[in-house]
mmCIF file of C-alpha atoms in Angstrom:
data_model
loop_
_atom_site.group_PDB
_atom_site.id
_atom_site.type_symbol
_atom_site.label_atom_id
_atom_site.label_comp_id
_atom_site.label_asym_id
_atom_site.label_seq_id
_atom_site.Cartn_x
_atom_site.Cartn_y
_atom_site.Cartn_z
ATOM 1 C CA UNK A 243 83.946 99.524 129.637
ATOM 2 C CA UNK A 244 85.707 102.597 128.291
ATOM 3 C CA UNK A 245 88.744 100.540 127.227
ATOM 4 C CA UNK A 246 86.467 97.955 125.615
ATOM 5 C CA UNK A 247 84.650 100.652 123.651
ATOM 6 C CA UNK A 248 87.952 102.086 122.404
ATOM 7 C CA UNK A 249 89.111 98.598 121.389
ATOM 8 C CA UNK A 250 85.960 98.057 119.371
ATOM 9 C CA UNK A 251 86.466 101.375 117.628
ATOM 10 C CA UNK A 252 90.045 100.490 116.686
ATOM 11 C CA UNK A 253 89.423 96.886 115.646
ATOM 12 C CA UNK A 254 88.005 97.407 112.098
ATOM 13 C CA UNK A 255 90.833 99.671 110.944
ATOM 14 C CA UNK A 256 93.561 97.600 112.623
ATOM 15 C CA UNK A 257 92.167 94.399 111.107
ATOM 16 C CA UNK A 258 92.274 96.015 107.679
ATOM 17 C CA UNK A 259 95.870 97.178 107.921
ATOM 18 C CA UNK A 260 96.935 93.840 109.429
ATOM 19 C CA UNK A 261 95.474 92.074 106.396
ATOM 20 C CA UNK A 262 97.245 94.465 104.010
ATOM 21 C CA UNK A 263 100.516 94.125 105.902
ATOM 22 C CA UNK A 264 100.279 90.336 105.860
ATOM 23 C CA UNK A 265 99.560 90.332 102.133
ATOM 24 C CA UNK A 266 102.500 92.663 101.501
ATOM 25 C CA UNK A 267 104.851 90.486 103.559
ATOM 26 C CA UNK A 268 103.759 87.307 101.782
ATOM 27 C CA UNK A 269 104.144 88.974 98.388
ATOM 28 C CA UNK A 270 107.594 90.221 99.294
ATOM 29 C CA UNK A 271 109.027 87.028 100.771
ATOM 30 C CA UNK A 272 107.036 84.400 98.903
ATOM 31 C CA UNK A 273 107.395 85.627 95.327
ATOM 32 C CA UNK A 274 110.983 86.899 95.246
ATOM 33 C CA UNK A 275 109.897 90.532 95.020
ATOM 34 C CA UNK A 276 112.109 91.341 98.017
ATOM 35 C CA UNK A 277 115.157 90.640 95.867
ATOM 36 C CA UNK A 278 113.874 93.224 93.394
ATOM 37 C CA UNK A 279 113.619 95.916 96.054
ATOM 38 C CA UNK A 280 109.935 95.529 96.897
ATOM 39 C CA UNK A 281 110.096 94.914 100.624
ATOM 40 C CA UNK A 282 107.044 94.663 102.895
ATOM 41 C CA UNK A 283 106.993 98.429 103.547
ATOM 42 C CA UNK A 284 107.017 99.376 99.864
ATOM 43 C CA UNK A 285 104.437 96.741 98.996
ATOM 44 C CA UNK A 286 102.220 97.765 101.922
ATOM 45 C CA UNK A 287 102.028 101.264 100.424
ATOM 46 C CA UNK A 288 101.344 99.908 96.931
ATOM 47 C CA UNK A 289 98.744 97.358 98.028
ATOM 48 C CA UNK A 290 97.076 99.913 100.291
ATOM 49 C CA UNK A 291 96.990 102.489 97.502
ATOM 50 C CA UNK A 292 95.557 99.945 95.054
ATOM 51 C CA UNK A 293 92.801 98.943 97.467
ATOM 52 C CA UNK A 294 92.121 102.538 98.503
ATOM 53 C CA UNK A 295 91.591 103.558 94.881
ATOM 54 C CA UNK A 296 89.558 100.508 93.885
ATOM 55 C CA UNK A 297 87.421 100.401 97.035
ATOM 56 C CA UNK A 298 86.924 103.920 98.488
ATOM 57 C CA UNK A 299 84.614 102.463 101.149
ATOM 58 C CA UNK A 300 87.687 101.116 102.928
ATOM 59 C CA UNK A 301 88.241 104.700 104.100
ATOM 60 C CA UNK A 302 84.822 104.717 105.788
ATOM 61 C CA UNK A 303 84.504 106.461 109.197
ATOM 62 C CA UNK A 304 84.351 103.112 110.968
ATOM 63 C CA UNK A 305 87.913 102.305 109.875
ATOM 64 C CA UNK A 306 89.369 105.705 110.655
ATOM 65 C CA UNK A 307 90.274 105.252 114.369
ATOM 66 C CA UNK A 308 92.436 102.222 113.593
ATOM 67 C CA UNK A 309 94.005 103.855 110.536
ATOM 68 C CA UNK A 310 94.870 106.974 112.522
ATOM 69 C CA UNK A 311 96.442 104.896 115.284
ATOM 70 C CA UNK A 312 98.646 103.151 112.728
ATOM 71 C CA UNK A 313 99.653 106.360 110.959
ATOM 72 C CA UNK A 314 100.617 108.079 114.199
ATOM 73 C CA UNK A 315 101.534 105.721 117.042
ATOM 74 C CA UNK A 316 102.677 102.741 114.996
ATOM 75 C CA UNK A 317 104.842 104.897 112.752
ATOM 76 C CA UNK A 318 106.574 106.746 115.579
ATOM 77 C CA UNK A 319 107.189 103.654 117.694
ATOM 78 C CA UNK A 320 108.420 101.793 114.617
ATOM 79 C CA UNK A 321 110.869 104.570 113.771
ATOM 80 C CA UNK A 322 112.206 104.513 117.329
ATOM 81 C CA UNK A 323 112.673 100.743 117.384
ATOM 82 C CA UNK A 324 114.345 100.747 113.965
ATOM 83 C CA UNK A 325 117.378 102.167 115.770
ATOM 84 C CA UNK A 326 118.219 98.539 116.590
ATOM 85 C CA UNK A 327 119.228 98.140 112.938
ATOM 86 C CA UNK A 328 122.150 100.521 113.407
ATOM 87 C CA UNK A 329 125.209 100.672 115.664
ATOM 88 C CA UNK A 330 128.084 103.056 116.152
ATOM 89 C CA UNK A 331 130.458 100.280 115.154
ATOM 90 C CA UNK A 332 128.789 100.033 111.750
ATOM 91 C CA UNK A 333 129.092 103.772 111.252
ATOM 92 C CA UNK A 334 132.818 103.638 111.894
ATOM 93 C CA UNK A 335 133.281 100.984 109.210
ATOM 94 C CA UNK A 336 132.437 103.331 106.327
ATOM 95 C CA UNK A 337 134.714 106.101 107.613
ATOM 96 C CA UNK A 338 134.437 109.819 107.072
ATOM 97 C CA UNK A 339 133.700 109.533 103.360
ATOM 98 C CA UNK A 340 130.315 107.893 103.960
ATOM 99 C CA UNK A 341 129.336 110.464 106.583
ATOM 100 C CA UNK A 342 130.440 113.366 104.389
ATOM 101 C CA UNK A 343 128.554 111.979 101.393
ATOM 102 C CA UNK A 344 125.388 111.698 103.488
ATOM 103 C CA UNK A 345 125.723 115.198 104.924
ATOM 104 C CA UNK A 346 126.315 116.756 101.517
ATOM 105 C CA UNK A 347 123.460 114.903 99.832
ATOM 106 C CA UNK A 348 120.891 115.371 102.587
ATOM 107 C CA UNK A 349 121.708 119.061 103.028
ATOM 108 C CA UNK A 350 121.818 119.858 99.309
ATOM 109 C CA UNK A 351 118.647 117.892 98.502
ATOM 110 C CA UNK A 352 116.653 119.543 101.283
ATOM 111 C CA UNK A 353 117.878 123.020 100.363
ATOM 112 C CA UNK A 354 117.400 122.547 96.631
ATOM 113 C CA UNK A 355 113.976 120.974 97.071
ATOM 114 C CA UNK A 356 112.713 123.769 99.272
ATOM 115 C CA UNK A 357 114.074 126.494 96.968
ATOM 116 C CA UNK A 358 112.798 124.906 93.753
ATOM 117 C CA UNK A 359 109.464 123.946 95.285
ATOM 118 C CA UNK A 360 108.537 127.269 96.869
ATOM 119 C CA UNK A 361 110.203 129.763 94.533
ATOM 120 C CA UNK A 362 110.197 128.209 91.070
ATOM 121 C CA UNK A 363 107.271 125.765 91.187
ATOM 122 C CA UNK A 364 105.108 127.841 93.537
ATOM 123 C CA UNK A 365 104.381 124.994 95.959
ATOM 124 C CA UNK A 366 103.396 125.644 99.538
ATOM 125 C CA UNK A 367 106.058 125.266 102.212
ATOM 126 C CA UNK A 368 104.729 121.995 103.611
ATOM 127 C CA UNK A 369 104.500 120.146 100.276
ATOM 128 C CA UNK A 370 108.016 121.252 99.345
ATOM 129 C CA UNK A 371 109.411 120.113 102.706
ATOM 130 C CA UNK A 372 107.659 116.730 102.678
ATOM 131 C CA UNK A 373 108.683 115.938 99.106
ATOM 132 C CA UNK A 374 112.258 117.022 99.802
ATOM 133 C CA UNK A 375 112.461 115.007 103.028
ATOM 134 C CA UNK A 376 111.310 111.855 101.261
ATOM 135 C CA UNK A 377 113.978 112.238 98.586
ATOM 136 C CA UNK A 378 116.757 113.433 100.882
ATOM 137 C CA UNK A 379 116.524 111.105 103.879
ATOM 138 C CA UNK A 380 114.591 107.830 103.925
ATOM 139 C CA UNK A 381 111.583 107.863 101.648
ATOM 140 C CA UNK A 382 108.039 107.402 102.896
ATOM 141 C CA UNK A 383 109.121 106.973 106.524
ATOM 142 C CA UNK A 384 110.735 110.432 106.458
ATOM 143 C CA UNK A 385 107.594 111.937 104.947
ATOM 144 C CA UNK A 386 105.303 110.479 107.589
ATOM 145 C CA UNK A 387 107.710 111.300 110.435
ATOM 146 C CA UNK A 388 107.912 114.937 109.295
ATOM 147 C CA UNK A 389 104.147 115.545 109.211
ATOM 148 C CA UNK A 390 103.602 115.863 113.022
ATOM 149 C CA UNK A 391 106.384 118.437 113.294
ATOM 150 C CA UNK A 392 104.683 120.658 110.690
ATOM 151 C CA UNK A 393 101.496 120.762 112.819
ATOM 152 C CA UNK A 394 99.139 120.521 109.854
ATOM 153 C CA UNK A 395 95.404 120.086 110.069
ATOM 154 C CA UNK A 396 94.422 116.439 109.647
ATOM 155 C CA UNK A 397 92.821 116.774 106.200
ATOM 156 C CA UNK A 398 95.701 118.818 104.782
ATOM 157 C CA UNK A 399 98.264 116.472 106.318
ATOM 158 C CA UNK A 400 96.708 113.391 104.686
ATOM 159 C CA UNK A 401 96.591 115.018 101.250
ATOM 160 C CA UNK A 402 100.141 116.368 101.306
ATOM 161 C CA UNK A 403 101.519 113.118 102.708
ATOM 162 C CA UNK A 404 99.899 111.104 99.927
ATOM 163 C CA UNK A 405 101.415 113.325 97.238
ATOM 164 C CA UNK A 406 104.914 113.272 98.737
ATOM 165 C CA UNK A 407 104.849 109.487 99.156
ATOM 166 C CA UNK A 408 103.769 109.086 95.531
ATOM 167 C CA UNK A 409 106.981 110.800 94.399
ATOM 168 C CA UNK A 410 109.069 108.501 96.617
ATOM 169 C CA UNK A 411 107.426 105.335 95.257
ATOM 170 C CA UNK A 412 107.756 106.445 91.630
ATOM 171 C CA UNK A 413 111.337 107.682 91.598
ATOM 172 C CA UNK A 414 112.629 105.132 94.108
ATOM 173 C CA UNK A 415 111.413 102.402 91.767
ATOM 174 C CA UNK A 416 113.206 104.080 88.863
ATOM 175 C CA UNK A 417 116.384 104.108 90.962
ATOM 176 C CA UNK A 418 116.247 100.318 91.315
ATOM 177 C CA UNK A 419 116.263 100.016 87.531
ATOM 178 C CA UNK A 420 118.885 102.682 86.876
ATOM 179 C CA UNK A 421 121.628 102.086 89.450
ATOM 180 C CA UNK A 422 122.670 98.577 88.333
ATOM 181 C CA UNK A 423 123.100 100.001 84.822
ATOM 182 C CA UNK A 424 125.216 102.860 86.170
ATOM 183 C CA UNK A 425 127.404 100.372 88.046
ATOM 184 C CA UNK A 426 128.135 98.414 84.893
ATOM 185 C CA UNK A 427 128.304 101.212 82.322
ATOM 186 C CA UNK A 428 129.646 104.238 84.244
ATOM 187 C CA UNK A 429 131.249 103.293 87.567
ATOM 188 C CA UNK A 430 132.803 100.078 86.207
ATOM 189 C CA UNK A 431 132.932 98.273 89.572
ATOM 190 C CA UNK A 432 134.423 101.254 91.410
ATOM 191 C CA UNK A 433 134.789 100.258 95.105
ATOM 192 C CA UNK A 434 132.861 103.325 96.301
ATOM 193 C CA UNK A 435 129.622 102.477 94.511
ATOM 194 C CA UNK A 436 127.975 101.164 97.691
ATOM 195 C CA UNK A 437 128.446 104.529 99.393
ATOM 196 C CA UNK A 438 126.946 106.225 96.317
ATOM 197 C CA UNK A 439 123.901 103.945 96.514
ATOM 198 C CA UNK A 440 123.409 104.446 100.254
ATOM 199 C CA UNK A 441 123.730 108.231 100.077
ATOM 200 C CA UNK A 442 121.349 108.791 97.148
ATOM 201 C CA UNK A 443 118.655 106.070 96.865
ATOM 202 C CA UNK A 444 115.294 106.813 98.502
ATOM 203 C CA UNK A 445 114.261 103.728 100.524
ATOM 204 C CA UNK A 446 116.192 101.223 102.644
ATOM 205 C CA UNK A 447 114.592 98.293 100.768
ATOM 206 C CA UNK A 448 115.670 99.784 97.447
ATOM 207 C CA UNK A 449 119.268 100.068 98.691
ATOM 208 C CA UNK A 450 119.147 96.408 99.745
ATOM 209 C CA UNK A 451 117.841 95.340 96.334
ATOM 210 C CA UNK A 452 120.494 97.258 94.415
ATOM 211 C CA UNK A 453 123.230 95.882 96.657
ATOM 212 C CA UNK A 454 121.929 92.336 96.241
ATOM 213 C CA UNK A 455 122.284 92.604 92.473
ATOM 214 C CA UNK A 456 125.808 94.065 92.600
ATOM 215 C CA UNK A 457 127.640 92.090 95.243
ATOM 216 C CA UNK A 458 128.388 91.815 98.946
ATOM 217 C CA UNK A 459 130.563 94.923 99.283
ATOM 218 C CA UNK A 460 128.028 97.208 97.613
ATOM 219 C CA UNK A 461 125.254 95.716 99.745
ATOM 220 C CA UNK A 462 127.188 96.153 103.010
ATOM 221 C CA UNK A 463 128.474 99.673 102.343
ATOM 222 C CA UNK A 464 125.159 100.809 100.912
ATOM 223 C CA UNK A 465 123.161 99.592 103.913
ATOM 224 C CA UNK A 466 125.454 101.175 106.498
ATOM 225 C CA UNK A 467 125.558 104.530 104.698
ATOM 226 C CA UNK A 468 121.782 104.423 104.222
ATOM 227 C CA UNK A 469 121.154 103.781 107.911
ATOM 228 C CA UNK A 470 123.470 106.659 108.765
ATOM 229 C CA UNK A 471 121.376 108.780 106.421
ATOM 230 C CA UNK A 472 118.251 107.651 108.273
ATOM 231 C CA UNK A 473 119.879 108.891 111.464
ATOM 232 C CA UNK A 474 120.050 112.390 109.925
ATOM 233 C CA UNK A 475 116.259 112.483 110.162
ATOM 234 C CA UNK A 476 116.712 113.434 113.821
ATOM 235 C CA UNK A 477 118.553 116.774 113.337
ATOM 236 C CA UNK A 478 116.198 117.580 110.455
ATOM 237 C CA UNK A 479 113.137 117.188 112.706
ATOM 238 C CA UNK A 480 114.803 119.221 115.438
ATOM 239 C CA UNK A 481 115.536 121.960 112.920
ATOM 240 C CA UNK A 482 111.899 122.061 111.811
ATOM 241 C CA UNK A 483 110.748 122.175 115.421
ATOM 242 C CA UNK A 484 112.874 125.273 115.988
ATOM 243 C CA UNK A 485 111.479 127.247 113.032
ATOM 244 C CA UNK A 486 109.210 130.270 113.732
ATOM 245 C CA UNK A 487 105.439 129.798 113.833
ATOM 246 C CA UNK A 488 103.442 130.359 110.695
ATOM 247 C CA UNK A 489 99.904 131.322 111.588
ATOM 248 C CA UNK A 490 99.856 135.008 112.217
ATOM 249 C CA UNK A 491 102.987 134.996 114.361
ATOM 250 C CA UNK A 492 105.828 134.967 111.881
ATOM 251 C CA UNK A 493 108.205 136.511 114.402
ATOM 252 C CA UNK A 494 107.283 134.140 117.201
ATOM 253 C CA UNK A 495 109.649 131.263 117.834
ATOM 254 C CA UNK A 496 108.078 128.407 119.767
ATOM 255 C CA UNK A 497 109.970 126.286 122.223
ATOM 256 C CA UNK A 498 111.872 123.474 120.548
ATOM 257 C CA UNK A 499 109.851 120.271 120.776
ATOM 258 C CA UNK A 500 112.020 117.179 120.519
ATOM 259 C CA UNK A 501 109.946 114.320 119.055
ATOM 260 C CA UNK A 502 109.920 111.438 121.508
ATOM 261 C CA UNK A 503 110.478 108.919 118.739
ATOM 262 C CA UNK A 504 113.662 110.761 117.721
ATOM 263 C CA UNK A 505 115.052 110.344 121.223
ATOM 264 C CA UNK A 506 113.872 106.746 121.183
ATOM 265 C CA UNK A 507 115.718 106.112 117.941
ATOM 266 C CA UNK A 508 118.976 107.457 119.407
ATOM 267 C CA UNK A 509 118.478 105.413 122.589
ATOM 268 C CA UNK A 510 117.933 102.227 120.562
ATOM 269 C CA UNK A 511 121.085 102.887 118.523
ATOM 270 C CA UNK A 512 122.995 103.307 121.780
ATOM 271 C CA UNK A 513 121.602 100.099 123.285
ATOM 272 C CA UNK A 514 122.394 98.193 120.120
ATOM 273 C CA UNK A 515 125.941 99.570 120.106
ATOM 274 C CA UNK A 516 126.543 98.522 123.723
ATOM 275 C CA UNK A 517 125.179 95.007 123.091
ATOM 276 C CA UNK A 518 123.350 95.013 126.417
ATOM 277 C CA UNK A 519 120.377 93.002 125.145
ATOM 278 C CA UNK A 520 120.445 89.345 124.061
ATOM 279 C CA UNK A 521 120.525 88.788 120.309
ATOM 280 C CA UNK A 522 117.127 87.081 120.368
ATOM 281 C CA UNK A 523 115.605 90.115 122.062
ATOM 282 C CA UNK A 524 117.182 92.527 119.588
ATOM 283 C CA UNK A 525 115.897 90.469 116.666
ATOM 284 C CA UNK A 526 112.409 90.449 118.194
ATOM 285 C CA UNK A 527 112.487 94.249 118.516
ATOM 286 C CA UNK A 528 113.633 94.570 114.896
ATOM 287 C CA UNK A 529 110.719 92.407 113.787
ATOM 288 C CA UNK A 530 108.330 94.484 115.892
ATOM 289 C CA UNK A 531 109.666 97.664 114.267
ATOM 290 C CA UNK A 532 109.135 96.157 110.822
ATOM 291 C CA UNK A 533 105.591 95.094 111.760
ATOM 292 C CA UNK A 534 104.664 98.537 113.089
ATOM 293 C CA UNK A 535 106.144 100.337 110.084
ATOM 294 C CA UNK A 536 104.397 97.967 107.668
ATOM 295 C CA UNK A 537 101.083 98.724 109.352
ATOM 296 C CA UNK A 538 101.751 102.459 109.184
ATOM 297 C CA UNK A 539 102.634 102.246 105.482
ATOM 298 C CA UNK A 540 99.471 100.206 104.791
ATOM 299 C CA UNK A 541 97.340 102.871 106.461
ATOM 300 C CA UNK A 542 99.151 105.564 104.521
ATOM 301 C CA UNK A 543 98.700 103.701 101.243
ATOM 302 C CA UNK A 544 94.941 103.511 101.746
ATOM 303 C CA UNK A 545 94.831 107.311 101.674
ATOM 304 C CA UNK A 546 97.187 107.677 98.697
ATOM 305 C CA UNK A 547 94.373 108.007 96.200
ATOM 306 C CA UNK A 548 94.613 109.226 92.629
ATOM 307 C CA UNK A 549 92.053 111.920 93.463
ATOM 308 C CA UNK A 550 94.404 113.478 96.011
ATOM 309 C CA UNK A 551 97.442 113.228 93.756
ATOM 310 C CA UNK A 552 95.544 114.739 90.823
ATOM 311 C CA UNK A 553 94.216 117.543 93.012
ATOM 312 C CA UNK A 554 97.794 118.509 93.887
ATOM 313 C CA UNK A 555 98.699 118.871 90.200
ATOM 314 C CA UNK A 556 101.911 117.962 88.366
ATOM 315 C CA UNK A 557 104.211 120.297 90.283
ATOM 316 C CA UNK A 558 105.041 117.953 93.216
ATOM 317 C CA UNK A 559 105.864 115.189 90.744
ATOM 318 C CA UNK A 560 108.071 117.590 88.815
ATOM 319 C CA UNK A 561 109.855 118.494 92.048
ATOM 320 C CA UNK A 562 110.358 114.796 92.788
ATOM 321 C CA UNK A 563 111.798 114.304 89.295
ATOM 322 C CA UNK A 564 114.237 117.205 89.679
ATOM 323 C CA UNK A 565 115.397 115.919 93.047
ATOM 324 C CA UNK A 566 115.853 112.443 91.565
ATOM 325 C CA UNK A 567 118.110 113.895 88.880
ATOM 326 C CA UNK A 568 120.018 115.784 91.569
ATOM 327 C CA UNK A 569 120.551 112.606 93.596
ATOM 328 C CA UNK A 570 121.754 110.643 90.580
ATOM 329 C CA UNK A 571 123.918 113.268 88.839
ATOM 330 C CA UNK A 572 125.197 115.563 91.586
ATOM 331 C CA UNK A 573 125.329 112.663 94.027
ATOM 332 C CA UNK A 574 127.396 110.711 91.519
ATOM 333 C CA UNK A 575 129.860 113.562 91.078
ATOM 334 C CA UNK A 576 130.191 114.130 94.837
ATOM 335 C CA UNK A 577 130.773 110.444 95.540
ATOM 336 C CA UNK A 578 133.236 110.103 92.677
ATOM 337 C CA UNK A 579 135.170 113.075 94.044
ATOM 338 C CA UNK A 580 135.176 111.646 97.578
ATOM 339 C CA UNK A 581 136.392 108.258 96.397
ATOM 340 C CA UNK A 582 139.280 109.537 94.238
#
């Protein structure tokens, strides 16, 4: 009876996000939007945000248990299973230049974002970290994965997540328009452009779209470097877990808490590298990861309302814009230097 009652509580919210996820997938694959960089995850956020703003009742208390399950459990399990998209063999293909580009861009973007956000723009620590993580590592997935480590109250977490994701959606979309122009007007078919794309563009789907428009080599190099960049989410989360406490115990350093989904991600990368599972099983797990992440993004989109973004003010968007310029300009110079 207890399990049945819990299932009934979860059903309305899960049905809602399933419908949004299905609509996003059909829009992505059935209309050609996937080729333009709008994969199911990106569209799930956009469709969820559109519905959440047009129909606020969708955030009613009856839907909340299912939405919370998607934002927490689905997201973390999806991140872990997405390790099956990466192998050590793929990492070796791009060599040290791809790894160095990722390390330099992730480290500099996180450091610059935190410094600009807290010192110049006057943002709180959490907003600066979430916005920087989205730009530096892997977009909305990095934002949502970082929230549990910051140990925010539920209301504050939802508001700050919505604002950070808004910057990722906006400037990641601009990247899809800008990078093909840079390839043709600035880089002039330089062989290292794929590494530049993978080390600086926000979302995996956006990297895929840019690569699709520029050729097989750019697509392959960009995807591998981007997945390596996703892997850097793990040391970032471990670093945050090791930081001192904030609430009245600035000198106290809590025990390091390793997120279980981070360990799961590494384990899945290892299994994929060893090729211990049949290909059909690996593909099924990849599809499950995509399904879980799409549901998590749909739930997140429903809470990305204009009211929350407006309440945060223009400063997070300004931080996102500055980090976008850093990724494009400084990232371009670093990659050009590494490739010459």
